[in-house]
Coordinates of C-alpha atoms and ligand atoms in Angstrom, one line a residue:
Chain A
M1 CA 141.9 67.4 141.5
K2 CA 143.5 65.2 138.9
V3 CA 142.7 61.6 139.4
I4 CA 145.9 59.6 139.1
E5 CA 145.5 55.9 138.6
K6 CA 148.7 54.0 138.6
S7 CA 149.3 52.5 135.2
P8 CA 152.0 49.9 134.6
T9 CA 155.3 51.4 133.9
V10 CA 157.4 50.4 130.9
Q11 CA 159.6 48.3 133.2
E12 CA 156.6 46.6 134.7
R13 CA 155.3 45.7 131.2
R14 CA 158.7 44.5 130.2
K15 CA 158.9 42.3 133.3
A16 CA 155.4 40.9 132.5
A17 CA 156.5 40.1 129.0
L18 CA 159.5 38.2 130.4
V19 CA 157.5 35.9 132.6
P20 CA 156.5 33.2 130.1
R21 CA 160.0 33.3 128.7
A22 CA 161.5 32.9 132.2
S23 CA 159.5 29.8 133.0
L24 CA 160.4 28.4 129.6
V25 CA 164.1 28.8 130.4
R26 CA 163.5 27.3 133.8
W27 CA 161.9 24.2 132.2
A28 CA 164.7 24.1 129.7
I29 CA 167.2 24.0 132.6
I30 CA 165.4 21.1 134.3
V31 CA 165.2 19.1 131.1
A32 CA 168.9 19.8 130.5
I33 CA 169.8 18.6 134.0
V34 CA 167.8 15.4 133.6
A35 CA 169.4 14.8 130.2
V36 CA 172.9 15.3 131.6
L37 CA 172.1 12.9 134.5
E38 CA 170.7 10.3 132.1
F39 CA 173.8 10.6 129.8
T40 CA 176.5 10.5 132.5
T41 CA 174.9 7.6 134.4
R42 CA 174.2 5.6 131.3
T43 CA 177.8 6.0 130.0
G44 CA 179.2 5.2 133.4
M45 CA 180.8 8.7 133.9
V46 CA 178.8 8.7 137.2
S47 CA 178.9 5.4 139.0
Q48 CA 175.5 3.7 139.3
S49 CA 176.1 3.1 143.0
L50 CA 175.7 6.9 143.4
M51 CA 173.0 7.7 140.9
V52 CA 170.8 5.7 138.6
P53 CA 169.5 7.1 135.3
P54 CA 166.4 9.3 135.7
S55 CA 164.5 7.0 133.4
E56 CA 165.1 4.1 135.8
I57 CA 164.0 6.2 138.7
L58 CA 160.8 6.9 136.8
I59 CA 160.2 3.2 136.2
R60 CA 160.8 2.4 139.9
L61 CA 158.4 5.2 140.9
A62 CA 155.7 3.7 138.6
E63 CA 156.1 0.5 140.5
I64 CA 156.4 2.0 144.0
V65 CA 153.6 4.7 143.8
P66 CA 150.6 2.3 143.5
T67 CA 151.6 0.2 146.6
D68 CA 149.8 0.5 149.9
R69 CA 153.1 1.0 151.7
F70 CA 153.9 4.1 149.6
G71 CA 150.5 5.6 150.4
Q72 CA 151.1 5.0 154.1
D73 CA 154.6 6.5 154.0
V74 CA 153.4 9.7 152.2
A75 CA 150.4 10.0 154.6
R76 CA 152.7 9.6 157.6
T77 CA 155.2 12.2 156.4
L78 CA 152.5 14.7 155.4
T79 CA 150.7 14.4 158.7
T80 CA 153.9 14.7 160.7
I81 CA 154.8 17.9 158.7
L82 CA 151.3 19.3 159.2
V83 CA 151.2 18.6 162.9
S84 CA 154.7 20.0 163.4
F85 CA 153.9 23.1 161.4
T86 CA 150.5 23.7 163.2
I87 CA 152.3 23.4 166.5
G88 CA 154.9 25.8 165.3
L89 CA 152.2 28.3 164.2
V90 CA 150.1 28.0 167.3
L91 CA 153.1 28.5 169.6
G92 CA 155.2 30.7 167.4
V93 CA 152.7 33.5 166.8
P94 CA 151.8 34.1 170.5
L95 CA 155.5 33.9 171.3
G96 CA 156.2 36.6 168.7
I97 CA 153.4 38.7 170.2
F98 CA 154.8 38.2 173.7
L99 CA 158.3 39.2 172.6
W100 CA 156.8 42.3 171.0
R101 CA 154.6 43.3 173.9
V102 CA 157.3 42.8 176.5
P103 CA 160.4 44.3 174.9
A104 CA 162.5 43.4 177.9
A105 CA 161.6 39.7 177.4
G106 CA 162.4 40.1 173.8
R107 CA 165.9 41.5 174.6
I108 CA 166.5 38.7 177.1
L109 CA 165.1 35.8 175.1
E110 CA 166.3 36.8 171.6
P111 CA 169.8 35.4 171.9
F112 CA 168.4 32.0 173.0
I113 CA 166.0 32.0 170.1
V114 CA 168.6 33.0 167.6
T115 CA 170.9 30.2 169.0
G116 CA 168.0 27.8 168.7
Y117 CA 167.8 28.9 165.1
A118 CA 171.5 28.2 164.4
M119 CA 171.8 25.0 166.6
P120 CA 171.6 21.6 164.9
T121 CA 168.5 20.6 166.8
L122 CA 168.7 17.1 165.5
L123 CA 171.3 16.3 168.1
F124 CA 168.5 16.1 170.6
Y125 CA 166.8 13.4 168.5
P126 CA 168.4 10.4 170.1
V127 CA 167.6 11.7 173.6
L128 CA 164.0 12.2 172.5
L129 CA 163.8 8.8 171.0
A130 CA 165.0 7.3 174.3
V131 CA 162.4 9.2 176.2
M132 CA 159.4 9.0 173.8
G133 CA 160.1 5.9 171.8
L134 CA 160.2 5.2 168.1
N135 CA 157.1 7.0 166.9
A136 CA 156.2 10.3 165.3
G137 CA 156.5 12.1 168.7
P138 CA 160.2 12.9 168.7
I139 CA 160.1 14.0 165.1
I140 CA 157.2 16.3 165.8
V141 CA 159.1 17.8 168.8
I142 CA 162.1 18.6 166.7
A143 CA 160.3 19.7 163.5
A144 CA 157.8 21.9 165.5
S145 CA 160.6 23.6 167.4
M146 CA 162.5 24.2 164.2
S147 CA 159.3 25.6 162.6
L148 CA 158.2 27.9 165.4
I149 CA 161.5 29.9 165.6
P150 CA 161.2 31.8 162.3
I151 CA 157.5 32.2 162.9
A152 CA 158.1 33.8 166.3
L153 CA 160.9 36.0 165.1
T154 CA 159.1 37.4 162.1
T155 CA 155.9 37.9 164.1
M156 CA 157.9 40.1 166.5
V157 CA 159.7 41.9 163.7
A158 CA 156.5 42.5 161.8
L159 CA 154.7 43.9 164.9
N160 CA 157.6 46.2 165.6
A161 CA 157.5 47.5 162.1
I162 CA 153.9 48.6 162.3
K163 CA 153.7 52.4 162.0
P164 CA 152.9 54.1 165.4
I165 CA 150.3 56.2 163.5
L166 CA 148.1 53.1 163.3
H167 CA 148.2 52.8 167.1
K168 CA 147.3 56.5 167.3
L169 CA 144.4 56.0 164.9
A170 CA 143.0 53.0 166.7
N171 CA 143.3 54.9 170.0
S172 CA 141.6 58.1 168.6
V173 CA 138.5 56.1 167.5
S174 CA 138.4 54.4 170.9
A175 CA 139.0 50.9 169.5
S176 CA 138.9 48.2 172.1
P177 CA 142.0 46.0 172.5
R178 CA 140.2 43.2 170.7
Q179 CA 139.3 45.6 167.8
Y180 CA 142.9 46.9 167.8
Y181 CA 144.3 43.3 167.4
L182 CA 141.7 42.1 164.9
K183 CA 141.1 45.1 162.8
V184 CA 144.5 46.8 162.8
L185 CA 147.5 44.9 164.1
F186 CA 147.0 41.5 162.5
P187 CA 145.9 42.7 159.1
A188 CA 148.8 45.2 159.1
A189 CA 151.3 42.5 160.2
T190 CA 150.2 39.6 158.1
P191 CA 152.0 40.3 154.8
L192 CA 155.2 40.7 156.9
I193 CA 154.6 37.6 159.0
F194 CA 153.9 35.5 156.0
P195 CA 157.5 35.0 154.8
G196 CA 158.3 33.7 158.3
V197 CA 155.4 31.3 158.2
K198 CA 156.6 30.0 154.9
L199 CA 160.0 29.5 156.3
G200 CA 158.4 27.8 159.3
F201 CA 156.7 25.4 156.9
I202 CA 159.9 24.6 155.1
Y203 CA 161.6 24.0 158.4
A204 CA 158.9 21.5 159.3
V205 CA 159.4 19.7 156.1
I206 CA 163.2 19.6 156.5
G207 CA 162.9 18.6 160.2
T208 CA 160.5 15.8 159.4
V209 CA 162.2 14.3 156.5
A210 CA 165.7 14.5 158.1
M211 CA 164.6 12.9 161.3
E212 CA 162.8 10.1 159.4
F213 CA 166.0 9.6 157.4
I214 CA 168.0 9.1 160.6
L215 CA 165.7 6.7 162.4
A216 CA 162.0 6.0 162.1
S217 CA 159.5 3.2 161.4
Q218 CA 157.7 4.8 158.5
G219 CA 157.7 7.8 156.2
V220 CA 159.2 9.0 152.9
G221 CA 162.4 10.1 154.6
F222 CA 162.7 6.8 156.5
R223 CA 162.3 4.9 153.2
A224 CA 165.0 6.9 151.5
G225 CA 167.4 6.3 154.4
F226 CA 166.5 2.7 154.5
Y227 CA 167.4 2.1 150.8
Y228 CA 170.5 4.3 151.2
R229 CA 171.8 1.9 153.9
E230 CA 170.8 -1.1 151.8
L231 CA 172.8 0.4 148.9
N232 CA 169.6 0.3 146.8
T233 CA 170.4 3.4 144.8
A234 CA 167.4 3.3 142.5
D235 CA 164.8 3.1 145.3
M236 CA 166.6 5.7 147.3
W237 CA 166.5 8.1 144.5
A238 CA 162.8 7.3 143.8
Y239 CA 162.0 8.4 147.3
I240 CA 164.2 11.5 147.1
A241 CA 162.3 12.4 143.9
V242 CA 159.1 12.1 145.9
V243 CA 160.5 14.5 148.5
I244 CA 161.5 16.9 145.8
V245 CA 158.0 16.8 144.2
L246 CA 156.3 17.3 147.6
S247 CA 158.5 20.3 148.4
V248 CA 157.9 21.9 145.0
L249 CA 154.1 21.4 145.4
V250 CA 154.0 22.8 148.9
N251 CA 156.2 25.7 148.0
G252 CA 153.9 26.4 145.0
V253 CA 150.8 26.5 147.3
L254 CA 152.6 28.7 149.8
T255 CA 153.8 31.1 147.1
W256 CA 150.3 31.3 145.6
L257 CA 148.8 32.0 149.1
E258 CA 151.4 34.7 149.7
K259 CA 150.6 36.4 146.5
R260 CA 146.9 36.4 147.3
I261 CA 147.5 37.8 150.7
R262 CA 149.7 40.5 149.3
R263 CA 147.2 41.3 146.6
D264 CA 144.4 41.6 149.1
M265 CA 146.3 43.3 151.8
L266 CA 148.7 45.7 150.1
Chain B
M1 CA 143.1 93.6 164.6
S2 CA 144.4 91.4 167.3
Q3 CA 144.1 91.2 171.0
I4 CA 146.1 89.7 173.8
F5 CA 144.2 86.7 174.8
P6 CA 142.3 87.1 178.0
I7 CA 143.6 84.3 180.2
D8 CA 140.5 84.1 182.4
T9 CA 138.1 83.5 179.5
V10 CA 135.3 81.2 180.6
G11 CA 133.6 79.2 177.9
H12 CA 130.1 78.0 177.5
D13 CA 129.2 74.4 178.3
S14 CA 129.2 73.6 174.6
D15 CA 132.7 74.9 174.0
V16 CA 136.1 73.3 174.0
V17 CA 137.8 74.9 176.9
F18 CA 141.6 74.8 177.7
D19 CA 142.1 75.6 181.3
N20 CA 145.7 76.4 182.1
I21 CA 146.9 73.2 180.5
G22 CA 150.6 72.2 180.4
M23 CA 152.5 69.1 179.4
T24 CA 155.9 68.0 180.6
F25 CA 157.4 64.9 179.2
G26 CA 159.8 62.8 181.3
T27 CA 162.6 61.4 179.1
K28 CA 165.7 59.5 179.7
T29 CA 167.8 62.6 179.6
G30 CA 165.5 64.6 181.9
V31 CA 162.3 66.4 181.4
T32 CA 161.0 68.4 178.4
Q33 CA 158.4 71.0 179.2
A34 CA 156.5 71.0 175.9
V35 CA 153.5 73.1 176.7
A36 CA 153.9 75.6 179.5
N37 CA 150.4 77.0 179.8
V38 CA 147.6 77.3 177.4
S39 CA 144.2 78.7 178.1
G40 CA 141.5 79.4 175.5
V41 CA 138.1 78.5 174.1
I42 CA 137.0 77.2 170.8
P43 CA 133.4 78.4 170.6
E44 CA 130.6 76.5 168.9
G45 CA 130.9 76.6 165.1
K46 CA 134.4 78.2 165.0
F47 CA 137.4 77.2 163.0
V48 CA 140.6 77.8 165.0
S49 CA 144.1 77.3 163.6
V50 CA 147.2 77.0 165.7
I51 CA 150.6 78.1 164.3
G52 CA 154.0 78.2 165.9
P53 CA 157.5 77.1 165.4
S54 CA 158.4 73.5 164.8
G55 CA 158.6 71.5 168.1
C56 CA 156.7 74.1 170.1
G57 CA 154.0 71.6 171.2
K58 CA 151.3 72.0 168.6
S59 CA 150.8 68.2 168.2
T60 CA 151.0 67.8 171.9
L61 CA 148.2 70.3 172.4
L62 CA 146.0 68.5 169.8
D63 CA 146.6 65.1 171.3
M64 CA 145.5 66.4 174.7
V65 CA 142.2 67.5 173.2
G66 CA 141.9 64.2 171.4
G67 CA 142.4 62.4 174.7
L68 CA 145.5 60.6 173.5
L69 CA 147.7 62.5 176.0
K70 CA 146.8 63.5 179.5
P71 CA 148.0 67.0 180.4
T72 CA 150.3 67.1 183.3
K73 CA 148.7 70.4 184.4
G74 CA 145.2 71.8 184.0
T75 CA 142.3 70.3 182.1
V76 CA 140.7 70.3 178.7
S77 CA 136.9 70.1 178.7
I78 CA 134.4 69.6 175.9
N79 CA 130.7 70.3 176.5
G80 CA 131.6 70.9 180.2
E81 CA 133.1 67.4 180.6
T82 CA 136.8 67.0 181.3
V83 CA 138.6 65.0 178.6
T84 CA 140.1 61.9 180.2
G85 CA 140.5 59.8 177.1
P86 CA 139.5 59.6 173.4
R87 CA 135.8 60.7 173.1
R88 CA 133.2 59.5 170.7
D89 CA 132.4 63.1 169.6
T90 CA 135.9 64.0 168.6
A91 CA 137.7 62.8 165.5
M92 CA 141.3 63.3 164.4
V93 CA 143.1 63.6 161.1
F94 CA 146.9 63.2 161.2
Q95 CA 149.7 64.6 159.2
E96 CA 151.0 61.2 158.2
D97 CA 149.1 58.8 156.0
S98 CA 146.8 56.9 158.4
T99 CA 144.8 54.9 155.9
L100 CA 144.7 51.1 156.4
H101 CA 146.3 49.8 153.3
W102 CA 144.5 46.5 153.3
R103 CA 141.1 48.1 153.3
T104 CA 139.2 49.6 150.4
V105 CA 138.5 53.4 150.5
L106 CA 134.9 52.5 151.5
D107 CA 136.0 50.4 154.4
N108 CA 138.6 52.9 155.4
V109 CA 136.0 55.7 155.6
A110 CA 133.7 53.4 157.5
F111 CA 136.4 52.3 160.0
G112 CA 135.5 54.8 162.7
L113 CA 131.8 53.8 162.5
E114 CA 132.7 50.1 162.4
V115 CA 134.6 50.5 165.6
K116 CA 131.7 52.3 167.1
G117 CA 129.5 49.3 166.3
V118 CA 127.3 51.0 163.6
P119 CA 125.6 48.3 161.5
K120 CA 127.1 47.7 158.1
A121 CA 124.3 49.1 155.9
D122 CA 124.2 52.4 158.0
R123 CA 128.0 52.9 158.1
Y124 CA 128.4 52.2 154.4
E125 CA 125.6 54.7 153.7
S126 CA 127.4 57.4 155.7
A127 CA 130.8 56.5 154.2
R128 CA 129.5 56.8 150.7
R129 CA 128.1 60.2 151.5
M130 CA 131.4 61.4 152.9
I131 CA 133.3 59.9 150.0
E132 CA 131.2 62.0 147.7
L133 CA 131.7 65.0 149.9
V134 CA 135.5 64.8 149.6
G135 CA 135.3 64.2 145.9
L136 CA 136.4 60.5 145.8
S137 CA 133.2 59.1 144.2
G138 CA 134.2 56.2 141.9
F139 CA 137.1 55.2 144.2
E140 CA 135.1 53.3 146.8
D141 CA 136.7 50.0 145.9
H142 CA 140.2 51.3 145.4
R143 CA 142.9 50.6 148.0
P144 CA 145.2 53.3 149.4
G145 CA 148.1 51.9 147.4
Q146 CA 146.3 53.0 144.2
L147 CA 145.8 56.6 145.4
S148 CA 147.9 59.7 145.5
G149 CA 148.9 61.4 148.8
G150 CA 146.2 64.0 148.4
M151 CA 143.5 61.4 147.9
K152 CA 144.7 59.4 150.9
Q153 CA 144.3 62.5 153.1
R154 CA 140.8 62.9 151.7
V155 CA 140.1 59.4 152.8
A156 CA 141.4 60.3 156.3
I157 CA 139.2 63.4 156.4
A158 CA 136.2 61.5 155.2
R159 CA 136.8 58.9 157.9
A160 CA 136.8 61.6 160.5
L161 CA 133.8 63.4 159.1
A162 CA 131.8 60.1 158.9
M163 CA 132.0 59.9 162.6
E164 CA 130.1 63.2 162.7
P165 CA 132.4 64.7 165.4
R166 CA 131.4 67.8 167.3
V167 CA 135.0 68.6 167.4
L168 CA 137.3 67.9 164.5
L169 CA 141.0 67.8 165.3
M170 CA 143.5 68.1 162.4
D171 CA 147.2 68.0 162.8
E172 CA 148.9 69.5 159.8
P173 CA 146.6 67.3 157.6
F174 CA 148.0 68.8 154.4
G175 CA 151.6 69.0 155.5
A176 CA 152.9 66.3 153.2
L177 CA 151.1 67.6 150.1
D178 CA 152.4 69.9 147.4
Q179 CA 151.3 73.5 147.4
Q180 CA 148.7 73.2 144.6
T181 CA 147.0 70.1 146.1
R182 CA 147.0 71.6 149.6
Q183 CA 145.3 74.8 148.4
F184 CA 142.7 72.8 146.5
I185 CA 141.9 70.5 149.4
G186 CA 141.9 73.5 151.7
R187 CA 139.1 75.0 149.7
E188 CA 137.2 71.7 149.7
L189 CA 137.6 71.4 153.4
L190 CA 136.1 74.9 153.8
R191 CA 133.2 74.1 151.5
I192 CA 132.4 71.0 153.6
W193 CA 132.9 72.8 156.9
E194 CA 130.4 75.5 155.8
K195 CA 127.8 72.8 155.8
T196 CA 128.8 71.0 159.0
R197 CA 130.0 73.9 161.1
N198 CA 131.5 71.7 163.8
R199 CA 134.4 73.1 165.9
V200 CA 137.7 72.6 164.2
L201 CA 141.2 72.8 165.8
F202 CA 143.5 72.9 162.9
I203 CA 147.3 72.8 163.2
T204 CA 149.4 74.1 160.4
H205 CA 152.7 75.8 159.7
D206 CA 151.3 77.5 156.6
I207 CA 150.3 81.0 157.5
Q208 CA 148.3 81.6 154.3
E209 CA 146.4 78.4 154.9
A210 CA 145.6 79.5 158.5
V211 CA 144.3 82.9 157.4
Y212 CA 142.2 81.4 154.6
L213 CA 140.5 78.8 156.7
S214 CA 140.1 80.2 160.2
D215 CA 138.0 82.4 162.4
E216 CA 140.9 82.7 164.8
V217 CA 144.6 81.9 164.6
W218 CA 146.4 81.1 167.8
V219 CA 150.1 81.9 167.6
M220 CA 152.1 79.8 169.9
S221 CA 155.5 80.8 171.3
A222 CA 158.6 78.7 171.2
R223 CA 158.9 75.9 173.8
P224 CA 157.9 75.9 176.6
S225 CA 154.9 77.3 174.8
V226 CA 152.0 79.6 175.6
V227 CA 149.5 81.1 173.3
K228 CA 151.2 84.3 172.5
E229 CA 148.4 86.0 170.6
V230 CA 145.0 85.2 169.2
V231 CA 144.4 86.9 165.9
T232 CA 140.8 87.2 164.8
I233 CA 140.4 86.6 161.1
D234 CA 137.7 89.1 160.2
L235 CA 137.4 88.1 156.5
P236 CA 133.8 87.5 155.4
R237 CA 132.6 84.0 154.7
P238 CA 132.1 82.2 152.4
R239 CA 135.6 82.8 151.1
P240 CA 135.8 82.5 147.4
E241 CA 139.0 81.8 145.4
G242 CA 140.2 85.4 145.1
T243 CA 140.2 85.8 148.9
H244 CA 144.0 85.5 149.0
T245 CA 144.4 88.7 147.1
L246 CA 142.3 90.9 149.3
P247 CA 144.4 93.7 151.0
R248 CA 143.0 92.6 154.4
F249 CA 144.2 89.0 153.8
R250 CA 147.7 90.4 153.1
E251 CA 147.6 92.5 156.3
L252 CA 146.6 89.6 158.4
E253 CA 149.3 87.4 156.8
D254 CA 152.0 90.0 157.4
H255 CA 151.0 90.5 161.0
L256 CA 151.1 86.7 161.7
W257 CA 154.4 86.4 159.9
E258 CA 155.9 89.0 162.2
L259 CA 154.6 87.3 165.3
V260 CA 155.8 83.9 164.1
K261 CA 159.2 85.2 162.9
V262 CA 160.1 86.4 166.4
E263 CA 159.3 82.9 167.8
A264 CA 161.2 81.1 165.1
E265 CA 164.2 83.2 165.7
K266 CA 164.1 82.4 169.4
T267 CA 164.4 78.7 168.6
L268 CA 166.6 78.7 165.6
G269 CA 168.5 82.0 165.7
P270 CA 168.1 85.2 163.7
G271 CA 167.2 84.9 160.0
A272 CA 165.6 81.5 160.6
R273 CA 162.5 80.6 158.7
L274 CA 159.3 79.1 160.1
A275 CA 159.5 75.3 160.0
Ligands
ADP301 N1 156.2 61.3 173.9 C1 157.1 62.3 174.0 N2 158.2 62.1 174.9 C2 159.1 63.1 175.1 N3 159.1 64.3 174.4 C3 158.1 64.5 173.6 C4 157.1 63.5 173.3 N4 156.2 64.1 172.4 C5 156.7 65.3 172.1 N5 157.8 65.6 172.8 C6 158.6 66.8 172.7 O1 157.7 67.9 173.0 C7 158.0 69.0 172.1 C8 156.7 69.3 171.3 O2 156.5 68.3 170.4 P1 155.3 68.5 169.3 O3 154.0 68.7 170.1 O4 155.3 67.3 168.4 O5 155.7 69.8 168.5 P2 155.1 70.4 167.2 O6 153.9 69.5 166.8 O7 154.7 71.8 167.5 O8 156.1 70.3 166.1 C9 159.1 68.6 171.3 O9 160.3 69.1 171.8 C10 159.2 67.1 171.3 O10 160.5 66.6 171.2
MG302 MG1 153.6 68.3 165.1

């Protein structure tokens, strides 16, 4: 029998050759945007009450970052995100399994879940604040419930997408339910669940920062909102820049993780 | 050359015995009687193939032996024990790709043993032996995504063989492969089987393949199905490459084709081809 090893196609090679150029272009775009912002704000084409020149944001950041308060804000925001996401994961995956195992429940509950997805959950924030007080609690409730929905839905979809032949195989070798879950179902579903987990994390970030922005006592989002209301545009943008950097970092880590999982599992 | 299968055949304790089994599926639209009545014996060391028109219940029959389906009528027994669920001494190979894409070839082949609780060193040793047997040496660390369809089916066969089954159940294992590959793997399977001589129940829709591999070919009727005829393949073993050109091979092939054509026409109308 001829041994056929998949070698990269011409297209794949061309794509690979494009990668360094693509990231170069991406950096060029970022530099161009910053340059345009710098120019338009300095010349007064954009009012300094809306946006300050990026160079000034950098200077403000250099002053803000070393302060204790900044460290506390970042720590608070990151822990809130992590706690929310962890709750989303711990509740979302079993919920997804339940919706898959009990299709009738899936059919009944799906509209609620999809509505929860579409609904501006933040409307419940004032109620939660009244009940739980001004602390991380209400933010975690909102961010966690935003986070668990995509996780639960993709878990259900991923499990439904598993080929019946894998069930048949597990059955034919007399796998126990535990072995079936651990050795077949989860590994088979993980690459499909991962995009949902990633989305869940992003929702946790959005939920946390947005609620902090509305009302909180600490956190990066709170600080951006605070300076917004104080009309302190430079500091507001400094904190927005922090949020952007955090998001890019987190997304980078998740993308790297996803690639690894795909490489090891596909 | 062929005989009407004696319905009251009684097997030995070590055989696979079908005792008037039938399977009726309840569906939303009513009931489907897939298998009407099958009786028969797969004696120790024999290779039995089943052919019949598409949808006649071949897979259903195999799944009942494998313990994946419980017959609604009659019993299947192996070594004198009624089959009530998947057994440790049977192993199955399916038509579809059933490799676990996140596992290496080695871990795929060792999967059955791993589930059985065989220690790592032992199961890897057996798995490596089986990988060599099916001609996949050097691919132990590859993943299914890097293999061709024929190689994936070898992985599935190696996984089944590694479990050292006393009964090997194969449901159109080469069905998705091209003609050349399936002939090649067919010869390999025979070479391996000559060594192990376990009982094989082999489902196929390829008459030539059935004749080449088997000691007996069971021809199933259209649904609701019975075994219409058992054709004994009296070709000497081992069967070298030129076996297909023997006059006796052609005779058996023609005879089976006649039997099958009648059934295919029943399901699909005159002039229909076997699925
Ligand atoms: N789980 C099931 N529920 C209902 N009908 C089924 C089921 N499995 C098989 N059948 C029906 O039983 C018949 C035989 O199926 P099968 O054994 O797969 O045939 P074959 O393998 O010979 O092509 C078909 O008509 C099929 O539709
Ligand atoms: Mg079938």
